Short mmCIF file of C-alpha atoms in Angstrom, two decimals:
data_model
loop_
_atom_site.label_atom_id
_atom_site.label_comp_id
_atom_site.label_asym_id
_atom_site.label_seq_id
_atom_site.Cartn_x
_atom_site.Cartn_y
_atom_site.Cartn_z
CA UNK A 477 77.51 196.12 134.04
CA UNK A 478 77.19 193.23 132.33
CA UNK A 479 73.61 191.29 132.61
CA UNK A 480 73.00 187.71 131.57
CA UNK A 481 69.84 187.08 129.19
CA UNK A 482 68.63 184.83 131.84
CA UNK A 483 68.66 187.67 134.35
CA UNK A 484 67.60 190.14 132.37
CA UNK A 485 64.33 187.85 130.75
CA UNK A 486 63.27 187.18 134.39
CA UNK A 487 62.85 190.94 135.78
CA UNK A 488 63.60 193.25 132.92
CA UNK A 489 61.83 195.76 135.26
CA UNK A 490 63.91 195.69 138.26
CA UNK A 491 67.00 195.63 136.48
CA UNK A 492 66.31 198.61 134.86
CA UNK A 493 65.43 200.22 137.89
CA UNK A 494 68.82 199.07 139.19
CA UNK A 495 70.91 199.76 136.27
CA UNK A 496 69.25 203.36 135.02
CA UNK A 497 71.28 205.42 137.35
CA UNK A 498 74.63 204.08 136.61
CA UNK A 499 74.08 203.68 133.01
CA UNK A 500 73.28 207.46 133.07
CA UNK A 501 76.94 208.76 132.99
CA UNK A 502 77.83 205.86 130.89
CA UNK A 503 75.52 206.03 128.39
CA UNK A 504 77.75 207.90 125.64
CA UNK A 505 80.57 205.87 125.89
CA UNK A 506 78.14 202.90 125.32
CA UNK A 507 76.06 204.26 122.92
CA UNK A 508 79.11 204.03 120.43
CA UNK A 509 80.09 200.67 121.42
CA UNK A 510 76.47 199.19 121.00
CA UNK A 511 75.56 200.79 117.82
CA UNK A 512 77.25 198.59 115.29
CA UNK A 513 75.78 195.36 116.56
CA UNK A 514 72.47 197.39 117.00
CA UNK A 515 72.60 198.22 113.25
CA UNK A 516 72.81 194.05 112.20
CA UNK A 517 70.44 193.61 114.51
CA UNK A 518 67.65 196.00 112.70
CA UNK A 519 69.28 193.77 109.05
CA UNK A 520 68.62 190.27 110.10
CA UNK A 521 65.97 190.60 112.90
CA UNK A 522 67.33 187.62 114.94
CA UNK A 523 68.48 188.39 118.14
CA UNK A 524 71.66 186.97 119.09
CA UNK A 525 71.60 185.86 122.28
CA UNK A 526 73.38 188.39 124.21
CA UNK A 527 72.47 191.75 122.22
CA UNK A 528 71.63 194.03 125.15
CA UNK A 529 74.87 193.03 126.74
CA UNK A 530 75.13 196.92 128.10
CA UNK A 531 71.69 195.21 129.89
CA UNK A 532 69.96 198.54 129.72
CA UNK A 533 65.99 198.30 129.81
CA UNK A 534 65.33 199.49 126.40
CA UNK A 535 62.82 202.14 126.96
CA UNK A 536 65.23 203.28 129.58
CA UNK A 537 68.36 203.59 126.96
CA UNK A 538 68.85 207.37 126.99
CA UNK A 539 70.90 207.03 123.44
CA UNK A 540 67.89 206.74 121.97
CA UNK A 541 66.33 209.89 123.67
CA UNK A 542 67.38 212.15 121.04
CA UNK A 543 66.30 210.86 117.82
CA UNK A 544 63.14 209.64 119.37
CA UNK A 545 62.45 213.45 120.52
CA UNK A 546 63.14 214.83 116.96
CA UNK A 547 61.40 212.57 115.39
CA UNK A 548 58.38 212.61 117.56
CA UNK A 549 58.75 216.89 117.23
CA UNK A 550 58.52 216.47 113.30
CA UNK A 551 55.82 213.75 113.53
CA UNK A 552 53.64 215.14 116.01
CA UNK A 553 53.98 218.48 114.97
CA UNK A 554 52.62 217.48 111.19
CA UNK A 555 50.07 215.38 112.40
CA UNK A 556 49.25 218.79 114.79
CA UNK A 557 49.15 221.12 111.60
CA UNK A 558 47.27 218.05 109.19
CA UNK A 559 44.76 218.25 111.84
CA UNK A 560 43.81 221.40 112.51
CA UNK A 561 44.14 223.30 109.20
CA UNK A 562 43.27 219.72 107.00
CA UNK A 563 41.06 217.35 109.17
CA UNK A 564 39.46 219.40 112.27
CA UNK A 565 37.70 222.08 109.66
CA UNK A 566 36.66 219.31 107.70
CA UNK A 567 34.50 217.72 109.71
CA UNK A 568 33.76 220.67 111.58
CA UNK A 569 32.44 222.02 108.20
CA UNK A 570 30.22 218.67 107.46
CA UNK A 571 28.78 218.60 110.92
CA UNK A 572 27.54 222.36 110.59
CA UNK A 573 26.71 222.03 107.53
CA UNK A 574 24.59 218.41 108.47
CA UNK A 575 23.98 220.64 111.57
CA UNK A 576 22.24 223.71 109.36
CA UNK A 577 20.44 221.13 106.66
CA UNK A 578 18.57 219.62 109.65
CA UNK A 579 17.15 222.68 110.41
CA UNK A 580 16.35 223.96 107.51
CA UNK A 581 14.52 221.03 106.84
CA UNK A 582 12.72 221.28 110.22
CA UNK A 583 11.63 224.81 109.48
CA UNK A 584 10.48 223.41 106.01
CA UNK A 585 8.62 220.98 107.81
CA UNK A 586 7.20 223.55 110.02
CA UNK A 587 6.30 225.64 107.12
CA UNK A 588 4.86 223.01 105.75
CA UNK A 589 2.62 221.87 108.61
CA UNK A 590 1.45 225.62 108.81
CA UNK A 591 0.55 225.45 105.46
CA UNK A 592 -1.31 222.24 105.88
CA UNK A 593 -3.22 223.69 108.94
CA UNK A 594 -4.22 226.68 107.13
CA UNK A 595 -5.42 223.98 104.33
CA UNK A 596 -7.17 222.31 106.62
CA UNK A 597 -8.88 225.01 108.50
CA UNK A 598 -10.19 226.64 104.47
CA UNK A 599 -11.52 223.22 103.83
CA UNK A 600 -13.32 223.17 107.03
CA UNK A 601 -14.45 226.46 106.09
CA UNK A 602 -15.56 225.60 102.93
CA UNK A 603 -17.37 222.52 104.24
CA UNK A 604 -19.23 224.38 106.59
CA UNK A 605 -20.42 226.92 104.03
CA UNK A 606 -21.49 224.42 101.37
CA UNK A 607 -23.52 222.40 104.31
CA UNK A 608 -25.28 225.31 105.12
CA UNK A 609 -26.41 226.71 101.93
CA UNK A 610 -27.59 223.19 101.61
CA UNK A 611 -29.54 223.06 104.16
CA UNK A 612 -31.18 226.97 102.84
CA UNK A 613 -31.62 225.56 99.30
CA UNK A 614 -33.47 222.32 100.85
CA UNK A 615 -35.53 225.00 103.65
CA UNK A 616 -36.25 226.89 100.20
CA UNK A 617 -37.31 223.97 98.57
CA UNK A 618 -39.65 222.72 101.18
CA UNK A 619 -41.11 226.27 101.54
CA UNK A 620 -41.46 226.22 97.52
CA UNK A 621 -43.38 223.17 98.15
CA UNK A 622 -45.41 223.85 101.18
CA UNK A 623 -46.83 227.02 98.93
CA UNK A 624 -47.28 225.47 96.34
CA UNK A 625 -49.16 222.69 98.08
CA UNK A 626 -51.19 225.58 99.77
CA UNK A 627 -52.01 227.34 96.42
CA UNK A 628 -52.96 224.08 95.19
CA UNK A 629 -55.13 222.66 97.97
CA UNK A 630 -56.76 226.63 98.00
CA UNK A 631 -57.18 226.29 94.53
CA UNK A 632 -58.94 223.19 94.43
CA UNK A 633 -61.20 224.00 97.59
CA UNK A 634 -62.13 227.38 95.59
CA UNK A 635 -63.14 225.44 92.57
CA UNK A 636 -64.74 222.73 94.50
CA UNK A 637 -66.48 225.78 96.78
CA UNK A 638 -67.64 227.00 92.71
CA UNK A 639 -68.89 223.75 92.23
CA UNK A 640 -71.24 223.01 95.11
CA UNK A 641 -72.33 226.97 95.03
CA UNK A 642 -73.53 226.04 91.27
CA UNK A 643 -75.14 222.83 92.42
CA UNK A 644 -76.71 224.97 95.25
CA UNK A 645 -78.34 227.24 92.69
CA UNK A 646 -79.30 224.28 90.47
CA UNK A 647 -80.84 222.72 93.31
CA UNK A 648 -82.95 225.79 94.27
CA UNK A 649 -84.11 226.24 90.85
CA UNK A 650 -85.00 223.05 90.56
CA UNK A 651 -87.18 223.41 93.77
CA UNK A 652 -88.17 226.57 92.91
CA UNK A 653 -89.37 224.97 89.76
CA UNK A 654 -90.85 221.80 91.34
CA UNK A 655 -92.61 224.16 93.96
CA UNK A 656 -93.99 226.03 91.04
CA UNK A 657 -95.23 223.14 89.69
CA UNK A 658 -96.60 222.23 92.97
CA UNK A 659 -99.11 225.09 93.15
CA UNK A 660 -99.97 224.56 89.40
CA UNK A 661 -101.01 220.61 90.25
CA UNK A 662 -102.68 222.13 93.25
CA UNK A 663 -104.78 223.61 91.56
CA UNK A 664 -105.62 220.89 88.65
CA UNK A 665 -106.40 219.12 91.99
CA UNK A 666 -108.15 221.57 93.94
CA UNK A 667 -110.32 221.54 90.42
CA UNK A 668 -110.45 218.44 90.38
CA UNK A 669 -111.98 217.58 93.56
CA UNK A 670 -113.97 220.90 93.72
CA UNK A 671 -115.89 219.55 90.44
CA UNK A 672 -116.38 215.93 92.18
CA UNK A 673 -117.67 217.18 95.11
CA UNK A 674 -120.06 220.01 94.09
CA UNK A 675 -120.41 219.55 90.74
CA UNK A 676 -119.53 223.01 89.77
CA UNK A 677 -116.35 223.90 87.97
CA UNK A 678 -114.53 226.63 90.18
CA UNK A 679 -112.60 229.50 88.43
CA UNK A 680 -109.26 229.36 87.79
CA UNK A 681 -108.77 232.80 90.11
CA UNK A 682 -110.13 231.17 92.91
CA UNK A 683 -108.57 227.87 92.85
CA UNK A 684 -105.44 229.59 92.21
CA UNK A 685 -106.35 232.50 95.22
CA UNK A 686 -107.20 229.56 97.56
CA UNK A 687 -104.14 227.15 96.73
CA UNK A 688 -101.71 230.34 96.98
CA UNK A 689 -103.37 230.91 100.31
CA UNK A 690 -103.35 227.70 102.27
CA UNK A 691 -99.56 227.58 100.33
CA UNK A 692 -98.56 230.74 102.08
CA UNK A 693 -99.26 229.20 105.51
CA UNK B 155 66.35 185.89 122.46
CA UNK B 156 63.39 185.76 120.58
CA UNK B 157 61.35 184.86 123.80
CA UNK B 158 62.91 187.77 125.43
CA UNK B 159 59.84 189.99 126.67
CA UNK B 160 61.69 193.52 126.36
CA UNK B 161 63.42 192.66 123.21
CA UNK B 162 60.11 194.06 121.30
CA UNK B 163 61.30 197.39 122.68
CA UNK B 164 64.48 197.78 121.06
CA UNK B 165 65.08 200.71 119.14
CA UNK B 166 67.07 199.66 116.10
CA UNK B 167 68.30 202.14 113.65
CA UNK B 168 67.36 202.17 110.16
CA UNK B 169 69.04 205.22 108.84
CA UNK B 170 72.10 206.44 111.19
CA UNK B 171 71.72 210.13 110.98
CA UNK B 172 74.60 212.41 113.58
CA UNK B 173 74.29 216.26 113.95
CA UNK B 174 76.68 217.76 115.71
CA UNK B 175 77.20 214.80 117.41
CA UNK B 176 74.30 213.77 118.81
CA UNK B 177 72.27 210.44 116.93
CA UNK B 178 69.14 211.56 115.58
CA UNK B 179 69.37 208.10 113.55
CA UNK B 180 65.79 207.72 112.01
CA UNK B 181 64.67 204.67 113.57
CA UNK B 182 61.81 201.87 114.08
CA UNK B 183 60.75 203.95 116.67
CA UNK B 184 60.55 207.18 113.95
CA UNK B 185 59.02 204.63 111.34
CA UNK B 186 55.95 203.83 113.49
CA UNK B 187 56.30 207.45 114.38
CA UNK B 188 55.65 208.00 110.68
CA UNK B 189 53.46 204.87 110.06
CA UNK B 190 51.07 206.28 112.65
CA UNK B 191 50.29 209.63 111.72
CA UNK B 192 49.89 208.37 108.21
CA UNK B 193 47.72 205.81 109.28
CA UNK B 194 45.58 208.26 111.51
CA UNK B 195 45.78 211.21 109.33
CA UNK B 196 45.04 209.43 106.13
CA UNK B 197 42.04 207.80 107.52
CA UNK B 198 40.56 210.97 108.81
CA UNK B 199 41.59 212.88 105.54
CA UNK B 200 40.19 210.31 103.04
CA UNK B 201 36.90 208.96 105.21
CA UNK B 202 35.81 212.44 105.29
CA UNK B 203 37.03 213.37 101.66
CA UNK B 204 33.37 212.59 100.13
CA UNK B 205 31.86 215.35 102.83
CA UNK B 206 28.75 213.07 102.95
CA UNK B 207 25.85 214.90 104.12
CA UNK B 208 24.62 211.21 105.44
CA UNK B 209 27.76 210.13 106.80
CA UNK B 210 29.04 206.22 105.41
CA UNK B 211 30.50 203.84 108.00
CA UNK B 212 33.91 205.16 107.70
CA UNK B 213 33.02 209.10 107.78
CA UNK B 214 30.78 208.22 111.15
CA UNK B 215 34.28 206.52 112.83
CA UNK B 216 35.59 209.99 112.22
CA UNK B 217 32.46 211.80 113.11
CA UNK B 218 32.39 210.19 116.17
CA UNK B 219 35.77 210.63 117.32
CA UNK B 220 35.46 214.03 116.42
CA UNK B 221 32.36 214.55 118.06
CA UNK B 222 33.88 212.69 121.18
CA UNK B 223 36.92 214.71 121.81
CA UNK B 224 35.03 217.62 121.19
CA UNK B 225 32.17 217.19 123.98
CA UNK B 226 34.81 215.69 126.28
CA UNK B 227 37.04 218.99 126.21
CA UNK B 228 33.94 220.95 126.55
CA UNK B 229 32.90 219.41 129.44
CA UNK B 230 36.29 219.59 130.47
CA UNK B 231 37.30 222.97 129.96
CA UNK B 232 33.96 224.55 128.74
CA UNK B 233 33.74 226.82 125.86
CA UNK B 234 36.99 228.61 126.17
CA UNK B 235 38.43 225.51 126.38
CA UNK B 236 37.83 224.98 122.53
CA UNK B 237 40.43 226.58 120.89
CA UNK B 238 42.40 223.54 122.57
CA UNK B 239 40.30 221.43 120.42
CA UNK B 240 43.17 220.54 117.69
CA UNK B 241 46.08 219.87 120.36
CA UNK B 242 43.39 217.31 122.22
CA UNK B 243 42.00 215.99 118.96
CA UNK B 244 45.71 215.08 118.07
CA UNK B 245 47.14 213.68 121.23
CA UNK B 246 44.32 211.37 121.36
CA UNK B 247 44.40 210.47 117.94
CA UNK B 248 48.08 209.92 117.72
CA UNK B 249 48.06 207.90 121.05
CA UNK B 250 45.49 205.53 120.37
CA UNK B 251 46.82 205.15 116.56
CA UNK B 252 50.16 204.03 118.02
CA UNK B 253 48.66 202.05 120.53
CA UNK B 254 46.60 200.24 118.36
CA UNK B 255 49.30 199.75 115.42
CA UNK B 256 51.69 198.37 118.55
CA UNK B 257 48.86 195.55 118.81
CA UNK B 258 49.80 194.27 115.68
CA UNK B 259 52.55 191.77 115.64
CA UNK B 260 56.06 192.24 114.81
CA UNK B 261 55.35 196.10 115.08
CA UNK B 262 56.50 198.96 117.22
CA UNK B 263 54.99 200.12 120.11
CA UNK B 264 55.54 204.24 119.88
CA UNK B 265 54.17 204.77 123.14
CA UNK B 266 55.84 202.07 125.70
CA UNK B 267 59.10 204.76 125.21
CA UNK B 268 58.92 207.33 128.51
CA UNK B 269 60.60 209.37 126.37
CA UNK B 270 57.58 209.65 124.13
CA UNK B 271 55.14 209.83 126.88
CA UNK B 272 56.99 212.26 128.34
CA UNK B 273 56.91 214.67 125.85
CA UNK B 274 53.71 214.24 124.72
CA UNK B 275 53.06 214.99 128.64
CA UNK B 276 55.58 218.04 128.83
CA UNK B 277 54.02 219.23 125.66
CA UNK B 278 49.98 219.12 127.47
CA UNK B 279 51.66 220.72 130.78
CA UNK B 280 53.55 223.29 128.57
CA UNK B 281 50.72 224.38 126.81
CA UNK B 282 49.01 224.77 130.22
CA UNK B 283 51.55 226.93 132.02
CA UNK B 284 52.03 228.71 128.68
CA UNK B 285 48.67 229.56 128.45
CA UNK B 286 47.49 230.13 131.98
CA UNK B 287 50.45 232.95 132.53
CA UNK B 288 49.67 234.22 129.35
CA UNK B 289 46.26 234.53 130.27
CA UNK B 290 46.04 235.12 133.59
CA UNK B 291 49.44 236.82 134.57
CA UNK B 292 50.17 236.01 138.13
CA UNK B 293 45.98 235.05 138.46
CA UNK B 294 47.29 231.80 136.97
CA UNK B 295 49.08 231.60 140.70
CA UNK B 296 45.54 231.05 142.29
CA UNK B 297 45.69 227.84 141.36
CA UNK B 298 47.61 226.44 144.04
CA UNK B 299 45.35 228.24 146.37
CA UNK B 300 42.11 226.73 146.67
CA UNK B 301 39.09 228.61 147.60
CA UNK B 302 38.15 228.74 151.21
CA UNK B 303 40.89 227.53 153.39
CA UNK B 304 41.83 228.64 156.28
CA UNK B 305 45.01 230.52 157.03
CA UNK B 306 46.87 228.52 159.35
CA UNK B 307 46.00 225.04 156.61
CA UNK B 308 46.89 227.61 153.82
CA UNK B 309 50.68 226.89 153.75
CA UNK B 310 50.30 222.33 153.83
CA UNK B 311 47.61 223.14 151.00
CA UNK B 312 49.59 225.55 148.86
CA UNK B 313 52.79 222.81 149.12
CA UNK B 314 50.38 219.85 148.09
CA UNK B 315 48.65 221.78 145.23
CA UNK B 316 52.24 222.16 144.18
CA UNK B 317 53.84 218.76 144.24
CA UNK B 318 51.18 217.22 142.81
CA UNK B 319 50.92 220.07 139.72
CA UNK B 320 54.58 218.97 139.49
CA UNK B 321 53.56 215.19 139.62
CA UNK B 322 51.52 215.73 136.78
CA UNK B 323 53.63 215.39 134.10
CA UNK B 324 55.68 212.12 135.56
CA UNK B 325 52.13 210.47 136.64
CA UNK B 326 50.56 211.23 133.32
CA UNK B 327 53.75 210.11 131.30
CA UNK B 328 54.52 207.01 133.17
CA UNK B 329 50.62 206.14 133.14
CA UNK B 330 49.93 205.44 129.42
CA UNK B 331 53.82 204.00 129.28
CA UNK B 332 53.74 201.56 132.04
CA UNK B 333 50.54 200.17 130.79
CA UNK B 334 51.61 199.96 127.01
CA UNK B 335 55.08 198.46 128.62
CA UNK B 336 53.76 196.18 131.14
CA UNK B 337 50.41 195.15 128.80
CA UNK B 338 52.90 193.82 125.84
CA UNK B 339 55.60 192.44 128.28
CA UNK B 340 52.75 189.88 130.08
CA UNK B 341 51.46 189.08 126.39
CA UNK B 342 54.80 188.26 125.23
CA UNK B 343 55.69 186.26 128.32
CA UNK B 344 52.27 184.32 128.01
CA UNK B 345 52.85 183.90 123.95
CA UNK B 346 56.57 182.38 124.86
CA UNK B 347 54.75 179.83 127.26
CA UNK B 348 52.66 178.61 124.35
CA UNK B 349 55.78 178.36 122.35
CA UNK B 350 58.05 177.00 124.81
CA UNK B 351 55.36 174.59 126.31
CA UNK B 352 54.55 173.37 122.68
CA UNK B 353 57.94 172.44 122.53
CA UNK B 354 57.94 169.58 124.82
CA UNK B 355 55.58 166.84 123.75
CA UNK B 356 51.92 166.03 123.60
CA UNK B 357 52.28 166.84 127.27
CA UNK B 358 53.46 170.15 126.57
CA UNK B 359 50.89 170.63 123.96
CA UNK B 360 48.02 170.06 126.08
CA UNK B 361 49.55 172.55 128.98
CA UNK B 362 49.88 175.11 126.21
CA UNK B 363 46.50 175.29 125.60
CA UNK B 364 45.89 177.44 129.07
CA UNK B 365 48.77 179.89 128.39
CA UNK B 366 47.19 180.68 124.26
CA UNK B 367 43.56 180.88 126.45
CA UNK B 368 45.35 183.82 128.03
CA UNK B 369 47.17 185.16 125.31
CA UNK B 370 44.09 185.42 123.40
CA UNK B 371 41.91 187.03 126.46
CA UNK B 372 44.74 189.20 126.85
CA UNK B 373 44.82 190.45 123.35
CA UNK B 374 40.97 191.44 123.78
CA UNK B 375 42.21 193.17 127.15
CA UNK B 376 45.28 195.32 125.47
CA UNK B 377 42.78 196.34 122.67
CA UNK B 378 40.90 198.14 125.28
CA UNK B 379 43.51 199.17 127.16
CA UNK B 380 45.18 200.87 123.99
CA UNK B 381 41.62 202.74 123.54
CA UNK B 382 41.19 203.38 127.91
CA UNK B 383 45.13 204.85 127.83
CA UNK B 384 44.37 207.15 124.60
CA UNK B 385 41.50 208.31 126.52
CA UNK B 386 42.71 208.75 130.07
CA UNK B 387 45.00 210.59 128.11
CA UNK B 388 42.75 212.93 126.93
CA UNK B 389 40.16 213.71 129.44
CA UNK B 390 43.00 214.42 131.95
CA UNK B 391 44.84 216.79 129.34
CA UNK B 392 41.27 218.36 129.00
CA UNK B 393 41.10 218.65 132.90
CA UNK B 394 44.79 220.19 133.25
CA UNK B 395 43.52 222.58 130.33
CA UNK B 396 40.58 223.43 132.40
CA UNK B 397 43.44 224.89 135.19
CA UNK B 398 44.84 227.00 132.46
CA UNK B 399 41.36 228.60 131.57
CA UNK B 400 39.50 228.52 134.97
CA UNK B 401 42.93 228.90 137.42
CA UNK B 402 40.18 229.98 140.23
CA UNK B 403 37.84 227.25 139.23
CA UNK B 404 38.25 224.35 141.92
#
């Protein structure tokens, strides 16, 4: 049974291979022979040299089975019940909640962008309405203009037509006049000459009958 | 003794407590025990106390390992597997809360006892049995019958599908032990060359500086290995759980 420090620090694995199965029926008998020096042990945490004189692989020492199973039951099973009525629901509850916020945020976005479409699109709208009643107030405008141009240029040609009809009519009175006077000198001249040449003053008819008839040709 | 590598595994009591004969002495053992659902359970319980709807650095850490078991169990076990959520959430927790705390120095390791393993593995194949004949009745039977084998095969299959369910519990208890064991053991040994090296001289000094190289690589190893175990741990007690929901399901 007994196992040497030296032995036991160079293959602490084999040995407990080794040793396991005959320290199995042993084990209570030990168990109360170890534990005192066990307990100054835990006190003064200095190993004494030859402490695991029963040389059983510690892991392997079956004395210990028993508390180590209780108090792994009441640990475990706490740490089992803080986690899934304390912890697990917990975070559960602020991922789905992260989880939700994210999309309601992304269907506030989408909302958002549908709103800024339909913006968009009533601007465009808008935009195209104003240009074209632009462009009908400037057609109307340059129309406007056009006629009035038209009225104006008519207006002035009618006047101007007024004008040269009235200089027309002077002009033919004035050459109705000057013809007038033409016959009128005609005859001073026909006189005139008639007197020089024959000596005998010819009567006004006459002259005037003659002068009106070589006019008329 | 105090280079003795299996010494850290002692289990000393610190409260000698006998029922009926039996020592169910509250130990070191039963104060990391304690120490580690405290330290697991109060962080989760007071990271997530402020329920921030833009999670702080602390609330992420138990977000994320949240979020981690939970989308390892469900591709695991699927949706029915779920309502395993809290027994998965807490082995992993516990076991990679007393891994970790068994990093520090001077403390104790709760998982490098079988004993502990071993329930905590008896406890996942429990549940599974439990369940799957509660479930399933004798359906839950199917699952040592795989899908598609011949006849005269049937028999060799049926006795394999059965030793190694039976294997589960020992290979998944001995698993996260041996490594916690063997992981401390070879830093202990490498910290007691340092040590013992030191000892001897300038000469010794200068050959110590290797063995505290290793020691200090091996420190970054066991912190990973304390996470790997806690979650080998878990995805295979999410696959076993799988065999208690899907028994056909190969």
């Amino acid at each position: 049974m007994f196992v040497t420090p030296a032995l036991a620090e160079s293959t602490p694995f084999e040995i407990a291979q080794a040793e396991t199965p005959a320290e199995t029926h042993e084990a209570p008998a030990d168990a109360q022979a170890v534990q005192p020096s066990g307990e100054v042990h835990t006190e003064t945490g200095v190993a004494h040299g030859d402490e695991h004189a029963d040389g059983v692989f510690p892991p392997f020492d079956q004395t210990t089975f028993a508390s180590q199973l209780l108090w792994l039951a009441i640990t475990f099973g706490l740490f089992y019940v803080l986690m899934s009525k304390v912890v697990i629901p917990r975070i559960g509850g602020i991922l789905e909640t992260r989880h939700d916020r994210i999309a309601q945020d992304l269907d506030e976005a989408a909302r958002l962008k549908t709103e800024a479409d339909d913006a968009i699109a009533a601007y465009e709208q808008d935009l195209a309405k104003a240009r074209a009643e632009g462009n009908a107030i400037a057609s109307a405008a340059r129309e406007d203009a056009k006629a009035k141009a038209e009225a104006e240029r008519a207006r002035i040609e009618a006047s101007l037509q007024e004008k040269i009809a009235g200089a027309e009519t002077r002009i033919a009175e004035i050459k109705a006049r000057a013809l007038a006077d033409v016959g009128a000198i005609a005859e001073e001249t026909a006189t005139a000459v008639v007197e020089q040449l024959i000596g005998v003053k010819a009567t006004k008819t006459d002259i005037a009958a003659a002068v009106k008839s070589s006019g008329g040709k | 003794m105090a280079n003795d590598p299996t010494h850290q595994f002692l289990v000393n009591k610190i409260v000698p407590i006998e029922i009926g004969g039996i020592d169910f002495s509250f130990t070191n053992a039963s104060l990391f025990m304690v120490a580690t659902v405290a330290a697991a359970a109060g962080f989760l319980y007071f990271t997530t106390s402020r329920r921030g709807l833009v999670p702080g650095r602390m609330q992420s850490v138990s977000e994320m390992s949240y979020e981690f078991i939970a989308s390892m169990l469900r591709e695991g076990a699927g949706t029915q597997g779920m309502r395993f959520f809290p027994l998965v959430f807490s082995l992993f927790m516990f076991v990679l809360t007393a891994n970790l705390i068994g990093m520090v120095p001077y403390f104790f390791t709760v998982t490098s006892q079988i004993i502990v393993t071993f329930a905590l593995s008896m406890l996942v194949i429990g549940v599974v049995v439990f369940y799957g004949f509660y479930k399933h009745g004798f359906g839950f039977l199917k699952l040592f019958v795989p899908a598609g084998v011949p006849g005269a095969l049937l028999p060799l299959v049926v006795s394999i599908e059965i030793i190694s369910f039976l294997s589960r519990p020992i290979s998944l208890s001995i698993r996260l032990f041996a490594n916690m064991l063997a992981g401390h053991i070879t830093l202990k040994v490498f910290a007691g060359f340092v040590t013992s090296l030191g000892a001897l001289g300038a000469v010794g000094v200068a050959g110590a500086v290797l063995p505290l190289f290793m020691t200090v690589a091996l420190v970054g190893l066991e912190f990973l290995v304390s996470f790997l175990q806690a979650y080998v741990f878990a995805v295979l007690t999410c696959m076993y759980l799988n065999d208690a929901v899907h028994p056909g399901g190969h």
